[in-house]
PDB file of C-alpha atoms in Angstrom:
ATOM      1  CA  GLY A  17     -43.143  93.538  98.308  1.00  0.00           C
ATOM      2  CA  GLU A  18     -39.516  94.466  97.775  1.00  0.00           C
ATOM      3  CA  SER A  19     -37.332  94.637 100.812  1.00  0.00           C
ATOM      4  CA  VAL A  20     -33.846  94.685 102.158  1.00  0.00           C
ATOM      5  CA  GLY A  21     -32.600  91.446 103.848  1.00  0.00           C
ATOM      6  CA  LEU A  22     -29.589  90.029 105.483  1.00  0.00           C
ATOM      7  CA  HIS A  23     -27.962  86.629 104.906  1.00  0.00           C
ATOM      8  CA  LEU A  24     -26.784  85.906 108.596  1.00  0.00           C
ATOM      9  CA  PRO A  25     -28.915  86.773 111.609  1.00  0.00           C
ATOM     10  CA  THR A  26     -25.956  86.231 114.010  1.00  0.00           C
ATOM     11  CA  LEU A  27     -22.199  86.585 113.790  1.00  0.00           C
ATOM     12  CA  SER A  28     -19.502  85.960 116.408  1.00  0.00           C
ATOM     13  CA  VAL A  29     -15.971  87.084 115.888  1.00  0.00           C
ATOM     14  CA  GLN A  30     -12.621  87.265 117.827  1.00  0.00           C
ATOM     15  CA  GLU A  31     -11.543  90.524 119.113  1.00  0.00           C
ATOM     16  CA  GLY A  32      -9.024  92.006 116.694  1.00  0.00           C
ATOM     17  CA  ASP A  33     -10.280  90.048 113.627  1.00  0.00           C
ATOM     18  CA  ASN A  34     -12.188  91.480 110.833  1.00  0.00           C
ATOM     19  CA  SER A  35     -16.039  91.253 110.675  1.00  0.00           C
ATOM     20  CA  ILE A  36     -18.119  91.047 107.404  1.00  0.00           C
ATOM     21  CA  ILE A  37     -21.848  91.641 107.545  1.00  0.00           C
ATOM     22  CA  ASN A  38     -23.789  90.886 104.361  1.00  0.00           C
ATOM     23  CA  CYS A  39     -27.035  92.252 103.098  1.00  0.00           C
ATOM     24  CA  ALA A  40     -29.041  91.530  99.969  1.00  0.00           C
ATOM     25  CA  TYR A  41     -31.560  94.089  98.508  1.00  0.00           C
ATOM     26  CA  SER A  42     -34.159  93.414  96.001  1.00  0.00           C
ATOM     27  CA  ASN A  43     -35.210  96.981  94.830  1.00  0.00           C
ATOM     28  CA  SER A  44     -33.137  97.812  91.921  1.00  0.00           C
ATOM     29  CA  ALA A  45     -34.357 101.295  91.949  1.00  0.00           C
ATOM     30  CA  SER A  46     -32.616 102.094  95.212  1.00  0.00           C
ATOM     31  CA  ASP A  47     -29.867 104.606  94.777  1.00  0.00           C
ATOM     32  CA  TYR A  48     -28.689 105.180  98.330  1.00  0.00           C
ATOM     33  CA  PHE A  49     -27.674 102.569 101.129  1.00  0.00           C
ATOM     34  CA  ILE A  50     -27.000 103.040 104.747  1.00  0.00           C
ATOM     35  CA  TRP A  51     -25.493 100.956 107.578  1.00  0.00           C
ATOM     36  CA  TYR A  52     -26.765 101.595 111.095  1.00  0.00           C
ATOM     37  CA  LYS A  53     -25.546 100.173 114.378  1.00  0.00           C
ATOM     38  CA  GLN A  54     -27.881  99.687 117.298  1.00  0.00           C
ATOM     39  CA  GLU A  55     -26.705  98.956 120.747  1.00  0.00           C
ATOM     40  CA  SER A  56     -29.136  97.509 123.464  1.00  0.00           C
ATOM     41  CA  GLY A  57     -31.516 100.268 124.806  1.00  0.00           C
ATOM     42  CA  LYS A  58     -30.448 102.748 122.031  1.00  0.00           C
ATOM     43  CA  GLY A  59     -31.642 104.028 118.709  1.00  0.00           C
ATOM     44  CA  PRO A  60     -29.895 103.173 115.533  1.00  0.00           C
ATOM     45  CA  GLN A  61     -26.697 105.051 115.025  1.00  0.00           C
ATOM     46  CA  PHE A  62     -25.505 106.039 111.356  1.00  0.00           C
ATOM     47  CA  ILE A  63     -22.204 104.287 110.526  1.00  0.00           C
ATOM     48  CA  ILE A  64     -21.534 104.803 106.795  1.00  0.00           C
ATOM     49  CA  ASP A  65     -23.489 105.301 103.524  1.00  0.00           C
ATOM     50  CA  ILE A  66     -22.957 104.638  99.865  1.00  0.00           C
ATOM     51  CA  ARG A  67     -24.666 105.793  96.618  1.00  0.00           C
ATOM     52  CA  SER A  68     -25.440 103.630  93.822  1.00  0.00           C
ATOM     53  CA  ASN A  69     -22.826 105.285  91.632  1.00  0.00           C
ATOM     54  CA  MET A  70     -20.060 103.966  93.941  1.00  0.00           C
ATOM     55  CA  ASP A  71     -18.907 100.399  94.644  1.00  0.00           C
ATOM     56  CA  LYS A  72     -16.789 101.035  97.636  1.00  0.00           C
ATOM     57  CA  ARG A  73     -16.581 103.661 100.428  1.00  0.00           C
ATOM     58  CA  GLN A  74     -14.388 103.700 103.411  1.00  0.00           C
ATOM     59  CA  GLY A  75     -14.650 105.330 106.809  1.00  0.00           C
ATOM     60  CA  GLN A  76     -12.699 104.863 110.104  1.00  0.00           C
ATOM     61  CA  ARG A  77     -12.260 101.175 110.550  1.00  0.00           C
ATOM     62  CA  VAL A  78     -15.288 100.402 108.323  1.00  0.00           C
ATOM     63  CA  THR A  79     -15.783  99.751 104.599  1.00  0.00           C
ATOM     64  CA  VAL A  80     -19.069  99.436 102.628  1.00  0.00           C
ATOM     65  CA  LEU A  81     -19.019  97.465  99.422  1.00  0.00           C
ATOM     66  CA  LEU A  82     -21.796  97.579  96.855  1.00  0.00           C
ATOM     67  CA  ASN A  83     -22.371  95.138  94.169  1.00  0.00           C
ATOM     68  CA  LYS A  84     -25.282  96.270  91.945  1.00  0.00           C
ATOM     69  CA  THR A  85     -25.035  93.298  89.614  1.00  0.00           C
ATOM     70  CA  VAL A  86     -25.945  90.843  92.366  1.00  0.00           C
ATOM     71  CA  LYS A  87     -27.738  93.477  94.568  1.00  0.00           C
ATOM     72  CA  HIS A  88     -25.495  92.830  97.423  1.00  0.00           C
ATOM     73  CA  LEU A  89     -24.165  95.176 100.070  1.00  0.00           C
ATOM     74  CA  SER A  90     -21.523  94.359 102.744  1.00  0.00           C
ATOM     75  CA  LEU A  91     -20.097  96.086 105.788  1.00  0.00           C
ATOM     76  CA  GLN A  92     -16.481  95.232 106.885  1.00  0.00           C
ATOM     77  CA  ILE A  93     -15.174  96.268 110.232  1.00  0.00           C
ATOM     78  CA  ALA A  94     -11.504  96.195 110.707  1.00  0.00           C
ATOM     79  CA  ALA A  95      -9.871  95.000 113.899  1.00  0.00           C
ATOM     80  CA  THR A  96     -13.191  94.266 115.715  1.00  0.00           C
ATOM     81  CA  GLN A  97     -13.391  95.552 119.222  1.00  0.00           C
ATOM     82  CA  PRO A  98     -15.860  94.623 122.127  1.00  0.00           C
ATOM     83  CA  GLY A  99     -17.504  98.047 121.582  1.00  0.00           C
ATOM     84  CA  ASP A 100     -18.560  96.880 118.181  1.00  0.00           C
ATOM     85  CA  SER A 101     -20.962  94.373 119.749  1.00  0.00           C
ATOM     86  CA  ALA A 102     -24.360  95.452 118.510  1.00  0.00           C
ATOM     87  CA  VAL A 103     -27.046  94.741 115.899  1.00  0.00           C
ATOM     88  CA  TYR A 104     -26.333  96.028 112.472  1.00  0.00           C
ATOM     89  CA  PHE A 105     -28.893  97.031 109.878  1.00  0.00           C
ATOM     90  CA  CYS A 106     -28.575  97.730 106.311  1.00  0.00           C
ATOM     91  CA  ALA A 107     -31.152 100.103 104.812  1.00  0.00           C
ATOM     92  CA  GLU A 108     -32.048 101.676 101.563  1.00  0.00           C
ATOM     93  CA  ASN A 109     -33.520 105.092 101.102  1.00  0.00           C
ATOM     94  CA  MET A 110     -35.887 105.345  98.409  1.00  0.00           C
ATOM     95  CA  PHE A 111     -37.836 108.643  97.855  1.00  0.00           C
ATOM     96  CA  ASP A 112     -37.060 109.705 101.528  1.00  0.00           C
ATOM     97  CA  LYS A 113     -38.354 106.455 103.013  1.00  0.00           C
ATOM     98  CA  VAL A 114     -35.800 104.437 104.867  1.00  0.00           C
ATOM     99  CA  ILE A 115     -36.420 100.719 104.491  1.00  0.00           C
ATOM    100  CA  PHE A 116     -34.521  98.612 107.066  1.00  0.00           C
ATOM    101  CA  GLY A 117     -33.504  94.978 106.920  1.00  0.00           C
ATOM    102  CA  PRO A 118     -33.993  92.526 109.717  1.00  0.00           C
ATOM    103  CA  GLY A 119     -30.565  92.961 111.210  1.00  0.00           C
ATOM    104  CA  THR A 120     -27.402  90.996 112.054  1.00  0.00           C
ATOM    105  CA  SER A 121     -26.336  90.484 115.625  1.00  0.00           C
ATOM    106  CA  LEU A 122     -22.567  90.858 115.961  1.00  0.00           C
ATOM    107  CA  SER A 123     -20.819  89.443 119.069  1.00  0.00           C
ATOM    108  CA  VAL A 124     -17.228  90.125 119.799  1.00  0.00           C
ATOM    109  CA  ILE A 125     -15.346  87.439 121.770  1.00  0.00           C
ATOM    110  CA  PRO A 126     -12.596  88.943 124.002  1.00  0.00           C
TER     111      PRO A 126
ATOM    112  CA  ASP B  57     -25.852 120.336 120.781  1.00  0.00           C
ATOM    113  CA  ALA B  58     -28.643 118.247 121.840  1.00  0.00           C
ATOM    114  CA  GLY B  59     -29.472 115.240 119.764  1.00  0.00           C
ATOM    115  CA  VAL B  60     -32.844 113.808 119.060  1.00  0.00           C
ATOM    116  CA  THR B  61     -34.838 113.528 122.244  1.00  0.00           C
ATOM    117  CA  GLN B  62     -38.041 111.442 122.949  1.00  0.00           C
ATOM    118  CA  SER B  63     -40.547 111.284 125.775  1.00  0.00           C
ATOM    119  CA  PRO B  64     -41.513 109.308 127.622  1.00  0.00           C
ATOM    120  CA  THR B  65     -38.825 106.594 127.693  1.00  0.00           C
ATOM    121  CA  HIS B  66     -41.272 103.825 128.659  1.00  0.00           C
ATOM    122  CA  LEU B  67     -45.130 103.687 128.768  1.00  0.00           C
ATOM    123  CA  ILE B  68     -47.687 101.057 129.652  1.00  0.00           C
ATOM    124  CA  LYS B  69     -51.272 101.125 128.311  1.00  0.00           C
ATOM    125  CA  THR B  70     -54.298  98.851 127.913  1.00  0.00           C
ATOM    126  CA  ARG B  71     -56.040  97.643 124.933  1.00  0.00           C
ATOM    127  CA  GLY B  72     -58.383 100.323 123.403  1.00  0.00           C
ATOM    128  CA  GLN B  73     -56.391 103.383 125.094  1.00  0.00           C
ATOM    129  CA  GLN B  74     -54.856 106.056 123.270  1.00  0.00           C
ATOM    130  CA  VAL B  75     -51.233 107.099 123.322  1.00  0.00           C
ATOM    131  CA  THR B  76     -49.131 110.194 122.411  1.00  0.00           C
ATOM    132  CA  LEU B  77     -45.432 110.100 122.039  1.00  0.00           C
ATOM    133  CA  ARG B  78     -43.233 113.110 121.609  1.00  0.00           C
ATOM    134  CA  CYS B  79     -40.019 113.896 119.766  1.00  0.00           C
ATOM    135  CA  SER B  80     -37.681 116.966 119.605  1.00  0.00           C
ATOM    136  CA  PRO B  81     -35.446 116.881 116.452  1.00  0.00           C
ATOM    137  CA  LYS B  82     -31.692 117.598 116.475  1.00  0.00           C
ATOM    138  CA  SER B  83     -30.885 121.359 116.393  1.00  0.00           C
ATOM    139  CA  GLY B  84     -30.999 122.586 112.789  1.00  0.00           C
ATOM    140  CA  HIS B  85     -33.195 119.757 111.550  1.00  0.00           C
ATOM    141  CA  ASP B  86     -36.694 120.351 110.124  1.00  0.00           C
ATOM    142  CA  THR B  87     -37.889 116.867 109.057  1.00  0.00           C
ATOM    143  CA  VAL B  88     -39.101 114.206 111.452  1.00  0.00           C
ATOM    144  CA  SER B  89     -39.722 110.558 110.700  1.00  0.00           C
ATOM    145  CA  TRP B  90     -41.411 107.969 113.019  1.00  0.00           C
ATOM    146  CA  TYR B  91     -40.592 104.203 113.001  1.00  0.00           C
ATOM    147  CA  GLN B  92     -41.971 101.153 114.806  1.00  0.00           C
ATOM    148  CA  GLN B  93     -39.525  98.567 115.907  1.00  0.00           C
ATOM    149  CA  ALA B  94     -40.927  95.123 117.127  1.00  0.00           C
ATOM    150  CA  LEU B  95     -38.630  93.107 119.273  1.00  0.00           C
ATOM    151  CA  GLY B  96     -35.835  91.378 117.134  1.00  0.00           C
ATOM    152  CA  GLN B  97     -36.963  93.195 114.028  1.00  0.00           C
ATOM    153  CA  GLY B  98     -35.631  96.141 111.975  1.00  0.00           C
ATOM    154  CA  PRO B  99     -37.462  99.485 112.370  1.00  0.00           C
ATOM    155  CA  GLN B 100     -40.567  99.951 110.112  1.00  0.00           C
ATOM    156  CA  PHE B 101     -41.317 103.316 108.625  1.00  0.00           C
ATOM    157  CA  ILE B 102     -44.479 104.884 109.728  1.00  0.00           C
ATOM    158  CA  PHE B 103     -44.534 108.386 108.283  1.00  0.00           C
ATOM    159  CA  GLN B 104     -42.479 111.559 107.802  1.00  0.00           C
ATOM    160  CA  TYR B 105     -43.276 115.235 108.631  1.00  0.00           C
ATOM    161  CA  TYR B 106     -42.024 118.189 107.015  1.00  0.00           C
ATOM    162  CA  GLU B 107     -43.312 121.863 107.160  1.00  0.00           C
ATOM    163  CA  GLU B 108     -46.046 120.646 109.606  1.00  0.00           C
ATOM    164  CA  GLU B 109     -47.472 118.160 107.033  1.00  0.00           C
ATOM    165  CA  GLU B 110     -47.220 114.487 106.515  1.00  0.00           C
ATOM    166  CA  ARG B 111     -44.943 113.993 103.428  1.00  0.00           C
ATOM    167  CA  GLN B 112     -44.667 110.330 103.282  1.00  0.00           C
ATOM    168  CA  ARG B 113     -46.393 107.350 104.888  1.00  0.00           C
ATOM    169  CA  GLY B 114     -45.602 103.775 105.404  1.00  0.00           C
ATOM    170  CA  ASN B 115     -48.071 100.762 105.594  1.00  0.00           C
ATOM    171  CA  PHE B 116     -49.747 101.730 108.888  1.00  0.00           C
ATOM    172  CA  PRO B 117     -53.555 102.119 109.502  1.00  0.00           C
ATOM    173  CA  ASP B 118     -55.187 105.436 110.137  1.00  0.00           C
ATOM    174  CA  ARG B 119     -55.012 104.624 113.954  1.00  0.00           C
ATOM    175  CA  PHE B 120     -51.504 105.980 113.635  1.00  0.00           C
ATOM    176  CA  SER B 121     -51.471 109.695 113.151  1.00  0.00           C
ATOM    177  CA  GLY B 122     -48.976 112.474 113.829  1.00  0.00           C
ATOM    178  CA  HIS B 123     -48.437 116.177 113.969  1.00  0.00           C
ATOM    179  CA  GLN B 124     -45.496 118.598 113.695  1.00  0.00           C
ATOM    180  CA  PHE B 125     -45.207 121.890 115.318  1.00  0.00           C
ATOM    181  CA  PRO B 126     -43.806 125.092 114.019  1.00  0.00           C
ATOM    182  CA  ASN B 127     -40.733 124.412 116.172  1.00  0.00           C
ATOM    183  CA  TYR B 128     -40.270 121.226 114.210  1.00  0.00           C
ATOM    184  CA  SER B 129     -40.927 118.952 117.200  1.00  0.00           C
ATOM    185  CA  SER B 130     -43.433 116.092 116.504  1.00  0.00           C
ATOM    186  CA  GLU B 131     -46.023 113.920 118.211  1.00  0.00           C
ATOM    187  CA  LEU B 132     -47.085 110.468 117.155  1.00  0.00           C
ATOM    188  CA  ASN B 133     -50.612 109.400 118.233  1.00  0.00           C
ATOM    189  CA  VAL B 134     -52.050 105.788 118.210  1.00  0.00           C
ATOM    190  CA  ASN B 135     -55.614 105.347 118.780  1.00  0.00           C
ATOM    191  CA  ALA B 136     -57.470 102.120 119.891  1.00  0.00           C
ATOM    192  CA  LEU B 137     -54.383 100.400 121.006  1.00  0.00           C
ATOM    193  CA  LEU B 138     -53.902  96.638 120.144  1.00  0.00           C
ATOM    194  CA  LEU B 139     -51.527  94.304 121.842  1.00  0.00           C
ATOM    195  CA  GLY B 140     -49.642  94.171 118.577  1.00  0.00           C
ATOM    196  CA  ASP B 141     -48.758  97.947 118.952  1.00  0.00           C
ATOM    197  CA  SER B 142     -46.148  96.978 121.594  1.00  0.00           C
ATOM    198  CA  ALA B 143     -42.967  98.072 120.368  1.00  0.00           C
ATOM    199  CA  LEU B 144     -40.024 100.561 120.385  1.00  0.00           C
ATOM    200  CA  TYR B 145     -41.062 103.820 118.747  1.00  0.00           C
ATOM    201  CA  LEU B 146     -38.249 105.635 117.208  1.00  0.00           C
ATOM    202  CA  CYS B 147     -38.107 109.213 115.990  1.00  0.00           C
ATOM    203  CA  ALA B 148     -35.507 110.223 113.369  1.00  0.00           C
ATOM    204  CA  SER B 149     -34.717 113.834 112.286  1.00  0.00           C
ATOM    205  CA  SER B 150     -32.997 115.053 109.250  1.00  0.00           C
ATOM    206  CA  PHE B 151     -32.401 118.311 107.355  1.00  0.00           C
ATOM    207  CA  THR B 152     -34.096 118.526 104.002  1.00  0.00           C
ATOM    208  CA  ALA B 153     -30.989 119.368 102.144  1.00  0.00           C
ATOM    209  CA  GLY B 154     -29.504 116.042 103.255  1.00  0.00           C
ATOM    210  CA  VAL B 155     -32.671 114.118 104.070  1.00  0.00           C
ATOM    211  CA  GLU B 156     -30.942 110.809 103.624  1.00  0.00           C
ATOM    212  CA  THR B 157     -28.859 111.285 106.797  1.00  0.00           C
ATOM    213  CA  GLN B 158     -31.254 110.609 109.632  1.00  0.00           C
ATOM    214  CA  TYR B 159     -30.334 110.907 113.374  1.00  0.00           C
ATOM    215  CA  PHE B 160     -32.304 108.612 115.675  1.00  0.00           C
ATOM    216  CA  GLY B 161     -33.500 109.228 119.129  1.00  0.00           C
ATOM    217  CA  PRO B 162     -33.411 106.616 121.836  1.00  0.00           C
ATOM    218  CA  GLY B 163     -37.003 105.602 121.364  1.00  0.00           C
ATOM    219  CA  THR B 164     -40.075 105.059 123.507  1.00  0.00           C
ATOM    220  CA  ARG B 165     -40.920 101.535 124.608  1.00  0.00           C
ATOM    221  CA  LEU B 166     -44.634 101.129 124.636  1.00  0.00           C
ATOM    222  CA  LEU B 167     -46.193  98.083 126.179  1.00  0.00           C
ATOM    223  CA  VAL B 168     -49.932  97.262 125.506  1.00  0.00           C
ATOM    224  CA  LEU B 169     -51.456  94.858 127.982  1.00  0.00           C
TER     225      LEU B 169
END
């Protein structure tokens, strides 16, 4: 079936550098996408979302880019900090069902 | 303002037993969704409850059932437990007007032996 997936399972970045986490989705009917952060022992935490009628949305230190032509989603984290170390999931919301990708583990090197 | 709460935090059961997990939604939320998260994987949607009825369901067998109470809290029941049911069970709540934005609880870690 259709699903949301991530290109890279792990990512290590130096503290202070920018991080980019990528996600490929296959369901062209999806109209809403979300990025979640999950720290060890906790539930997923909402980071930022974007609708399909947009191609970019910015939050505090985070930016989500959506390329509908190639069905690609990315999360950019500026000036990555040790507290950003976690697993990041992209997800699509279709008809009130949230479908998660497998996740990317981000590790920040001090 | 309390966020989403779940109980218990951890649970150990044996094969064939039944388990009930509980969730209280964030204040002001009326919709509850349940997810199963196996180790190293993303959460998988089980079902969603609104107005005390199951509104959506993922690809899970009938052994998985749920309930929503008038105060919007919810229970997840799993019968005839299998070893493969071992996972983190997450509850998420949302408000129908903005159902896309779901807030997750910390989860219940279930181990089936």
